[in-house]
Every structure is written in C-alpha cells, then in structure tokens.
GROMACS .gro file of C-alpha atoms in nm:
model
  340
    1MET     CA    1   6.253  -5.810  -4.850
    2ASN     CA    2   6.367  -5.628  -5.168
    3ASN     CA    3   6.329  -5.288  -5.005
    4VAL     CA    4   6.550  -4.980  -5.048
    5PHE     CA    5   6.791  -4.912  -4.761
    6VAL     CA    6   6.979  -4.594  -4.671
    7TYR     CA    7   7.268  -4.595  -4.425
    8ILE     CA    8   7.239  -4.289  -4.201
    9GLU     CA    9   7.551  -4.100  -4.097
   10ILE     CA   10   7.553  -3.909  -3.771
   11GLU     CA   11   7.780  -3.671  -3.584
   12GLY     CA   12   7.697  -3.728  -3.219
   13ILE     CA   13   7.317  -3.720  -3.234
   14GLU     CA   14   7.293  -3.505  -3.546
   15VAL     CA   15   7.197  -3.670  -3.874
   16GLN     CA   16   7.419  -3.558  -4.161
   17GLU     CA   17   7.260  -3.377  -4.452
   18VAL     CA   18   7.391  -3.622  -4.713
   19SER     CA   19   7.180  -3.895  -4.549
   20GLN     CA   20   6.865  -3.684  -4.566
   21GLU     CA   21   6.937  -3.617  -4.932
   22LEU     CA   22   6.970  -3.991  -4.994
   23LEU     CA   23   6.647  -4.061  -4.806
   24THR     CA   24   6.468  -3.822  -5.041
   25LYS     CA   25   6.610  -4.002  -5.345
   26GLY     CA   26   6.558  -4.342  -5.185
   27ARG     CA   27   6.190  -4.263  -5.127
   28LYS     CA   28   6.145  -4.183  -5.497
   29LEU     CA   29   6.319  -4.505  -5.600
   30ALA     CA   30   6.110  -4.708  -5.354
   31ASP     CA   31   5.788  -4.553  -5.484
   32GLU     CA   32   5.886  -4.633  -5.842
   33LEU     CA   33   5.964  -4.993  -5.747
   34GLY     CA   34   5.656  -5.033  -5.529
   35VAL     CA   35   5.860  -5.125  -5.220
   36GLU     CA   36   5.937  -4.969  -4.881
   37LEU     CA   37   6.213  -4.730  -4.779
   38HIS     CA   38   6.413  -4.851  -4.479
   39ALA     CA   39   6.695  -4.675  -4.296
   40VAL     CA   40   6.963  -4.791  -4.053
   41VAL     CA   41   7.152  -4.574  -3.805
   42ALA     CA   42   7.412  -4.674  -3.544
   43GLY     CA   43   7.556  -4.466  -3.262
   44THR     CA   44   7.582  -4.409  -2.890
   45GLY     CA   45   7.301  -4.243  -2.693
   46ILE     CA   46   7.095  -4.179  -3.006
   47LYS     CA   47   6.769  -4.347  -2.906
   48GLY     CA   48   6.497  -4.081  -2.899
   49ALA     CA   49   6.729  -3.819  -3.052
   50VAL     CA   50   6.759  -3.910  -3.421
   51GLU     CA   51   6.418  -4.049  -3.515
   52GLU     CA   52   6.256  -3.714  -3.596
   53GLN     CA   53   6.554  -3.619  -3.815
   54ILE     CA   54   6.500  -3.932  -4.028
   55LEU     CA   55   6.132  -4.036  -4.036
   56PRO     CA   56   5.994  -3.719  -4.207
   57TYR     CA   57   6.184  -3.808  -4.526
   58GLY     CA   58   5.949  -4.095  -4.605
   59VAL     CA   59   6.098  -4.381  -4.404
   60ASP     CA   60   5.873  -4.685  -4.359
   61LYS     CA   61   6.101  -4.864  -4.114
   62LEU     CA   62   6.399  -4.731  -3.917
   63PHE     CA   63   6.653  -4.959  -3.749
   64VAL     CA   64   6.825  -4.779  -3.458
   65PHE     CA   65   7.135  -4.953  -3.319
   66ASP     CA   66   7.232  -4.782  -2.992
   67ALA     CA   67   7.529  -4.904  -2.786
   68GLU     CA   68   7.860  -4.797  -2.641
   69GLY     CA   69   8.139  -4.815  -2.898
   70LEU     CA   70   7.923  -4.736  -3.202
   71PHE     CA   71   8.029  -4.370  -3.196
   72PRO     CA   72   8.273  -4.239  -3.303
   73TYR     CA   73   8.255  -4.454  -3.615
   74THR     CA   74   8.493  -4.746  -3.647
   75SER     CA   75   8.487  -4.993  -3.935
   76ALA     CA   76   8.427  -5.332  -3.776
   77PRO     CA   77   8.105  -5.287  -3.572
   78HIS     CA   78   7.926  -5.085  -3.841
   79THR     CA   79   8.026  -5.342  -4.103
   80ASP     CA   80   7.893  -5.623  -3.883
   81ILE     CA   81   7.563  -5.441  -3.835
   82LEU     CA   82   7.499  -5.386  -4.205
   83VAL     CA   83   7.622  -5.726  -4.324
   84ASN     CA   84   7.414  -5.919  -4.070
   85LEU     CA   85   7.109  -5.695  -4.105
   86PHE     CA   86   7.119  -5.724  -4.485
   87LYS     CA   87   7.144  -6.103  -4.462
   88GLU     CA   88   6.813  -6.090  -4.271
   89GLU     CA   89   6.640  -5.819  -4.474
   90ASN     CA   90   6.771  -5.891  -4.828
   91PRO     CA   91   6.740  -5.535  -4.961
   92GLN     CA   92   6.761  -5.478  -5.333
   93ILE     CA   93   6.926  -5.134  -5.305
   94CYS     CA   94   7.156  -4.973  -5.048
   95LEU     CA   95   7.260  -4.607  -5.066
   96MET     CA   96   7.540  -4.440  -4.869
   97GLY     CA   97   7.709  -4.103  -4.868
   98ALA     CA   98   8.038  -4.080  -5.057
   99THR     CA   99   8.201  -3.945  -4.742
  100VAL     CA  100   8.501  -4.058  -4.541
  101ILE     CA  101   8.272  -4.303  -4.361
  102GLY     CA  102   8.080  -4.419  -4.668
  103ARG     CA  103   8.400  -4.475  -4.866
  104ASP     CA  104   8.529  -4.694  -4.585
  105LEU     CA  105   8.208  -4.879  -4.500
  106GLY     CA  106   8.061  -4.933  -4.847
  107PRO     CA  107   8.343  -5.147  -4.991
  108ARG     CA  108   8.361  -5.357  -4.672
  109VAL     CA  109   7.990  -5.436  -4.683
  110SER     CA  110   7.976  -5.499  -5.059
  111SER     CA  111   8.283  -5.724  -5.040
  112SER     CA  112   8.136  -5.927  -4.753
  113LEU     CA  113   7.809  -5.971  -4.944
  114THR     CA  114   7.980  -6.004  -5.288
  115SER     CA  115   7.736  -5.747  -5.419
  116GLY     CA  116   7.948  -5.486  -5.597
  117LEU     CA  117   7.946  -5.109  -5.545
  118THR     CA  118   7.946  -4.799  -5.765
  119ALA     CA  119   8.114  -4.497  -5.608
  120ASP     CA  120   8.047  -4.126  -5.654
  121CYS     CA  121   7.726  -4.155  -5.854
  122THR     CA  122   7.581  -3.834  -5.994
  123GLU     CA  123   7.241  -3.982  -6.088
  124LEU     CA  124   7.032  -4.282  -5.982
  125GLU     CA  125   6.744  -4.413  -6.192
  126ILE     CA  126   6.537  -4.728  -6.238
  127GLY     CA  127   6.539  -4.907  -6.571
  128SER     CA  128   6.572  -5.234  -6.762
  129TYR     CA  129   6.879  -5.407  -6.902
  130GLU     CA  130   6.915  -5.664  -7.178
  131ASP     CA  131   7.207  -5.905  -7.150
  132LYS     CA  132   7.278  -5.976  -7.516
  133LYS     CA  133   7.502  -6.271  -7.435
  134SER     CA  134   7.238  -6.468  -7.247
  135GLY     CA  135   6.937  -6.307  -7.412
  136ARG     CA  136   6.789  -6.227  -7.070
  137THR     CA  137   6.616  -5.899  -6.987
  138PHE     CA  138   6.632  -5.765  -6.633
  139GLU     CA  139   6.363  -5.524  -6.518
  140ASN     CA  140   6.371  -5.260  -6.243
  141LEU     CA  141   6.747  -5.237  -6.204
  142LEU     CA  142   6.924  -4.946  -6.040
  143TYR     CA  143   7.103  -4.735  -6.300
  144GLN     CA  144   7.416  -4.614  -6.121
  145ILE     CA  145   7.534  -4.321  -6.330
  146ARG     CA  146   7.873  -4.151  -6.296
  147PRO     CA  147   8.152  -4.000  -6.507
  148ALA     CA  148   8.419  -4.252  -6.608
  149PHE     CA  149   8.750  -4.276  -6.794
  150GLY     CA  150   8.876  -3.947  -6.659
  151GLY     CA  151   8.541  -3.783  -6.718
  152ASN     CA  152   8.543  -3.846  -7.092
  153ILE     CA  153   8.218  -4.044  -7.079
  154VAL     CA  154   7.917  -4.081  -6.853
  155ALA     CA  155   7.885  -4.448  -6.758
  156THR     CA  156   7.562  -4.622  -6.660
  157ILE     CA  157   7.646  -4.920  -6.440
  158VAL     CA  158   7.401  -5.201  -6.361
  159ASN     CA  159   7.421  -5.503  -6.132
  160PRO     CA  160   7.169  -5.757  -6.266
  161GLU     CA  161   7.227  -6.059  -6.043
  162HIS     CA  162   7.382  -5.960  -5.709
  163ARG     CA  163   7.207  -5.789  -5.420
  164PRO     CA  164   7.200  -5.537  -5.277
  165GLN     CA  165   7.278  -5.297  -5.559
  166MET     CA  166   7.505  -5.052  -5.374
  167ALA     CA  167   7.597  -4.694  -5.460
  168THR     CA  168   7.758  -4.400  -5.286
  169VAL     CA  169   7.660  -4.040  -5.363
  170ARG     CA  170   7.838  -3.723  -5.254
  171SER     CA  171   7.672  -3.459  -5.042
  172GLY     CA  172   7.480  -3.202  -5.246
  173VAL     CA  173   7.425  -3.420  -5.553
  174MET     CA  174   7.067  -3.499  -5.448
  175GLN     CA  175   6.834  -3.241  -5.295
  176LYS     CA  176   6.656  -3.320  -4.969
  177ALA     CA  177   6.283  -3.267  -4.920
  178VAL     CA  178   6.040  -3.376  -4.652
  179TYR     CA  179   5.807  -3.646  -4.786
  180GLU     CA  180   5.445  -3.537  -4.827
  181GLY     CA  181   5.295  -3.883  -4.879
  182ASP     CA  182   5.201  -4.160  -4.639
  183CYS     CA  183   5.454  -4.403  -4.491
  184ARG     CA  184   5.462  -4.638  -4.194
  185LYS     CA  185   5.731  -4.466  -3.984
  186GLU     CA  186   5.799  -4.782  -3.781
  187VAL     CA  187   6.104  -4.771  -3.551
  188VAL     CA  188   6.280  -5.080  -3.413
  189TYR     CA  189   6.572  -5.101  -3.170
  190PRO     CA  190   6.757  -5.429  -3.237
  191GLU     CA  191   6.984  -5.585  -2.976
  192VAL     CA  192   7.332  -5.483  -3.089
  193GLY     CA  193   7.499  -5.794  -2.944
  194LYS     CA  194   7.308  -6.015  -3.188
  195TYR     CA  195   7.465  -5.836  -3.484
  196VAL     CA  196   7.812  -5.731  -3.361
  197SER     CA  197   8.079  -5.959  -3.215
  198PRO     CA  198   8.274  -5.842  -2.904
  199GLU     CA  199   8.594  -5.855  -3.112
  200ALA     CA  200   8.458  -5.580  -3.338
  201PHE     CA  201   8.498  -5.329  -3.055
  202VAL     CA  202   8.872  -5.393  -3.011
  203VAL     CA  203   8.963  -5.072  -3.198
  204LYS     CA  204   8.879  -4.766  -2.989
  205VAL     CA  205   8.903  -4.398  -3.082
  206LEU     CA  206   9.124  -4.222  -2.826
  207ASP     CA  207   9.111  -3.874  -2.973
  208ARG     CA  208   8.903  -3.718  -3.246
  209HIS     CA  209   8.889  -3.371  -3.399
  210VAL     CA  210   8.633  -3.252  -3.653
  211GLU     CA  211   8.711  -2.918  -3.814
  212ALA     CA  212   8.414  -2.701  -3.902
  213ALA     CA  213   8.372  -2.586  -4.262
  214LYS     CA  214   8.533  -2.250  -4.334
  215HIS     CA  215   8.256  -2.139  -4.568
  216ASN     CA  216   7.910  -2.235  -4.688
  217LEU     CA  217   7.982  -2.303  -5.053
  218LYS     CA  218   7.716  -2.574  -5.084
  219GLY     CA  219   7.443  -2.351  -4.942
  220ALA     CA  220   7.540  -2.024  -5.112
  221PRO     CA  221   7.269  -1.870  -5.334
  222ILE     CA  222   7.535  -1.716  -5.562
  223VAL     CA  223   7.864  -1.884  -5.656
  224VAL     CA  224   8.145  -1.718  -5.849
  225ALA     CA  225   8.373  -1.996  -5.974
  226GLY     CA  226   8.710  -1.972  -6.141
  227GLY     CA  227   8.899  -2.212  -6.364
  228TYR     CA  228   9.246  -2.232  -6.514
  229GLY     CA  229   9.146  -1.954  -6.754
  230VAL     CA  230   9.152  -1.707  -6.462
  231GLY     CA  231   9.527  -1.716  -6.513
  232SER     CA  232   9.668  -1.650  -6.165
  233LYS     CA  233   9.604  -1.621  -5.793
  234GLU     CA  234   9.566  -1.247  -5.847
  235GLY     CA  235   9.287  -1.323  -6.092
  236PHE     CA  236   9.109  -1.509  -5.813
  237ASP     CA  237   9.134  -1.194  -5.598
  238LEU     CA  238   8.899  -1.033  -5.851
  239LEU     CA  239   8.654  -1.320  -5.808
  240PHE     CA  240   8.658  -1.273  -5.431
  241LYS     CA  241   8.580  -0.903  -5.479
  242LEU     CA  242   8.287  -0.986  -5.708
  243ALA     CA  243   8.158  -1.253  -5.469
  244LYS     CA  244   8.175  -1.006  -5.180
  245GLU     CA  245   7.967  -0.752  -5.372
  246LEU     CA  246   7.711  -1.022  -5.461
  247HIS     CA  247   7.711  -1.173  -5.109
  248GLY     CA  248   7.816  -1.503  -5.265
  249GLU     CA  249   8.092  -1.761  -5.231
  250VAL     CA  250   8.395  -1.839  -5.447
  251GLY     CA  251   8.443  -2.184  -5.599
  252ALA     CA  252   8.705  -2.329  -5.829
  253SER     CA  253   8.764  -2.598  -6.086
  254ARG     CA  254   9.012  -2.876  -6.020
  255ALA     CA  255   9.264  -2.722  -6.259
  256ALA     CA  256   9.261  -2.396  -6.062
  257VAL     CA  257   9.300  -2.583  -5.732
  258ASP     CA  258   9.586  -2.793  -5.870
  259ALA     CA  259   9.755  -2.469  -5.982
  260GLY     CA  260   9.743  -2.345  -5.621
  261TRP     CA  261   9.510  -2.052  -5.692
  262ALA     CA  262   9.230  -2.172  -5.461
  263ASP     CA  263   9.198  -2.396  -5.156
  264HIS     CA  264   9.092  -2.756  -5.210
  265ASP     CA  265   8.772  -2.714  -5.009
  266ARG     CA  266   8.651  -2.468  -5.275
  267GLN     CA  267   8.673  -2.727  -5.553
  268ILE     CA  268   8.346  -2.787  -5.737
  269GLY     CA  269   8.286  -3.101  -5.938
  270GLN     CA  270   8.298  -3.478  -5.934
  271THR     CA  271   8.587  -3.485  -5.685
  272GLY     CA  272   8.481  -3.173  -5.497
  273VAL     CA  273   8.161  -3.006  -5.378
  274THR     CA  274   7.826  -3.020  -5.559
  275VAL     CA  275   7.638  -2.689  -5.555
  276HIS     CA  276   7.285  -2.577  -5.650
  277PRO     CA  277   7.299  -2.195  -5.636
  278LYS     CA  278   7.039  -1.964  -5.785
  279VAL     CA  279   7.318  -1.801  -5.989
  280TYR     CA  280   7.646  -1.962  -6.095
  281ILE     CA  281   7.908  -1.738  -6.259
  282ALA     CA  282   8.176  -1.951  -6.428
  283CYS     CA  283   8.491  -1.750  -6.498
  284GLY     CA  284   8.759  -1.900  -6.720
  285ILE     CA  285   8.615  -2.252  -6.681
  286SER     CA  286   8.630  -2.473  -6.990
  287GLY     CA  287   8.354  -2.707  -6.872
  288GLN     CA  288   8.497  -3.056  -6.837
  289ILE     CA  289   8.236  -3.318  -6.747
  290GLN     CA  290   8.378  -3.360  -6.394
  291HIS     CA  291   8.313  -2.993  -6.321
  292ILE     CA  292   7.973  -2.991  -6.491
  293ALA     CA  293   7.864  -3.276  -6.261
  294GLY     CA  294   7.907  -3.045  -5.963
  295MET     CA  295   7.708  -2.742  -6.084
  296GLN     CA  296   7.476  -2.840  -6.370
  297ASP     CA  297   7.161  -2.798  -6.159
  298SER     CA  298   7.229  -2.430  -6.087
  299GLY     CA  299   6.935  -2.195  -6.147
  300ILE     CA  300   7.107  -1.951  -6.386
  301ILE     CA  301   7.452  -2.020  -6.533
  302ILE     CA  302   7.662  -1.728  -6.659
  303SER     CA  303   7.983  -1.809  -6.845
  304VAL     CA  304   8.270  -1.560  -6.871
  305ASN     CA  305   8.521  -1.705  -7.115
  306SER     CA  306   8.760  -1.583  -7.382
  307ASP     CA  307   8.684  -1.895  -7.589
  308PRO     CA  308   8.338  -1.871  -7.748
  309GLU     CA  309   8.353  -2.247  -7.818
  310ALA     CA  310   8.418  -2.348  -7.455
  311PRO     CA  311   8.204  -2.654  -7.366
  312ILE     CA  312   8.052  -2.478  -7.064
  313ASN     CA  313   7.890  -2.225  -7.295
  314LYS     CA  314   7.657  -2.501  -7.419
  315ILE     CA  315   7.487  -2.528  -7.081
  316ALA     CA  316   7.513  -2.158  -6.990
  317ASP     CA  317   7.206  -1.936  -6.990
  318TYR     CA  318   7.421  -1.630  -7.065
  319VAL     CA  319   7.767  -1.615  -7.225
  320ILE     CA  320   8.006  -1.320  -7.192
  321THR     CA  321   8.301  -1.351  -7.428
  322GLY     CA  322   8.616  -1.194  -7.285
  323THR     CA  323   8.894  -1.243  -7.032
  324VAL     CA  324   8.839  -1.235  -6.658
  325GLU     CA  325   9.060  -0.926  -6.636
  326GLU     CA  326   8.833  -0.745  -6.881
  327VAL     CA  327   8.491  -0.860  -6.768
  328VAL     CA  328   8.496  -0.905  -6.389
  329PRO     CA  329   8.604  -0.547  -6.300
  330LYS     CA  330   8.316  -0.422  -6.514
  331LEU     CA  331   8.072  -0.652  -6.337
  332ILE     CA  332   8.194  -0.520  -6.001
  333LYS     CA  333   8.170  -0.159  -6.122
  334TYR     CA  334   7.818  -0.188  -6.264
  335TYR     CA  335   7.687  -0.385  -5.968
  336LYS     CA  336   7.815  -0.120  -5.729
  337ALA     CA  337   7.662   0.156  -5.942
  338ASN     CA  338   7.321  -0.013  -5.954
  339ASN     CA  339   7.305  -0.137  -5.597
  340LYS     CA  340   7.281   0.195  -5.415
   0.00000   0.00000   0.00000
C-alpha cells in the first residue's frame, strides 16, 4: 500500500533503458517517502530473463506477468493488468516512460482509475501543498514538473486527492544507476488470467517492424547542436564536420528541424531527445525553455551565438560571440592543428 510503482517496458526480453532510469528515480522517491519501490513488467517468455535487468535498481517487489499475447504490446491486456493490480496494491505514485507505449497506456490507466496524469515531466520531487480554498495542507505529494504554455513557464503540477499520482518521463531525462543500498528484491509471478479478460486479447499484432536508431545522440560524450541561427542546411554541414573531428554527434533545436536543416531524430529538447554529454556546443541556438530542458545537465556548455544576450548564454560555461560561419571553421582548424 502507498508504494511507488514503475511500469517496465521491454523489447522481447530486453528491458528498455527509460525504465531503468525511472527505477533509479523511483527508488529515490520511495526512500524519501519511507515506502517501497515496486515494479511491474508484462511480456511473453520473460520469466527468468528480465529479473536481473530490473532488481539491481533498488526494487523491493517485482510483479512479472508472463503469458502469450502480452508481447508485442497491445493496449487492452496491459491496461487490464495495471488497473486491476493497482486496485489491489493502491500505489501512491506510478511512473512510466513517455514513449509510444507509455503515451498510450498511461492515459488509459489514469482514466480507468480517475487518477490524473502529467505527461513529459522533466523533474519529479516530493513536497507539500497548501490548498488555500479549503485551508488544507497536503504533505509528501509528487511534484510533477514540466514546461507549459508553449514553454513560457515551468509548471509544477500536484494531485492532492487522487491516487496513484501518475507521470510519464522521456528517456534520458533521468540518469540510471544501480542501487547500492538494501532492498527486498522479491519477485512474484501472478496468474495473468485473474487480471486480464479473454476479450482483451482480441487484437493481435500480425506484423511488426522496429527500426534501429541511426545514431547514438543520447549516449554521445560530445554533442554539437545547431539552431535556427545556423542559417541554412549548408551551415549544418559545418557542424557535421566539427562533430566528426571531435568524435561527437550532431543535434538540433526544434526550429532547425522545422526548417528542414536536420532530421527529426536529431531534435534535442522537450519534444525531442534529452542528452547529458560531457561537452555541449550550442551553435546559433537562442535557448528556449523547451530546448534547455533537453540539455541543461550537460557537463560543459559552450555557446556560439551572434547575439550576446541570447538566453542560452546564461547557462553556458563559455560564450563565443560570432556567427557560425565565422566561428566553427576556426574551431575545426585549431582542433586539427592541436590534435596531431
């Protein structure tokens, strides 16, 4: 009762990284609340294959639902599992990845339980809330923090009275780490038929294709990112040359992607990828809050911008004032000269 739950996504028998990231955050939240961290995973042929990918992240109790028809993911059986399990367990918090699956499953579960859901959170914290209308103060609520109103503000959303408090978080926003403390690591294998009706398996996946990522933007130690200030697709060619010299990857702001200068899978920010490189070189990026949300935890931030007042300069460790056409060729030249 009142524990923290994380829904685990899998691909075959492989646990997805976003779920391990959420387990790490979930463990911290559970410790702060003085409760247990529980996890739930559903698939086909996963018994004995997924436990060691989940338990090391501080899980006290793992529910493994293993049956035909649970993989590939379809909406109805997974919704049945969570709704009926949560009615039994009464968790106070449930975390999911803001993925294709999480964005489908989360609203279905929260609607069935009338609990509410905050999507695409960038931070999760525990805190109190005073309802000034009723004069009541609620302790130990989940602060679900995310940009709102087109990124003009950062909103902190709370759910005082309905449970579970549900939030989705995109891959890369939280950082995964194996838990060093003590936890129970109990594993149970519930009977799927008690939670899922036969009708839930009516929809079957006849064909499925998962395309592998073209690059490792999220895991790159150095990211060279371009914004609308790069000016053209040719300007992005310079960024690719610099990234090649630095053995890094190229990212882009939404404005640059919308202009057609970079592929969508290179977009960094609230509606793209979240990155944590050791060095982040922002070229011609103004620094809107949506973009900042996707790179603010970078080790060193270098801003190349013709506008000395650009918002991104406020969070940059180093600022180079100038155009991309002026600065980037010099960076390439000097790196080549000093890397022999």
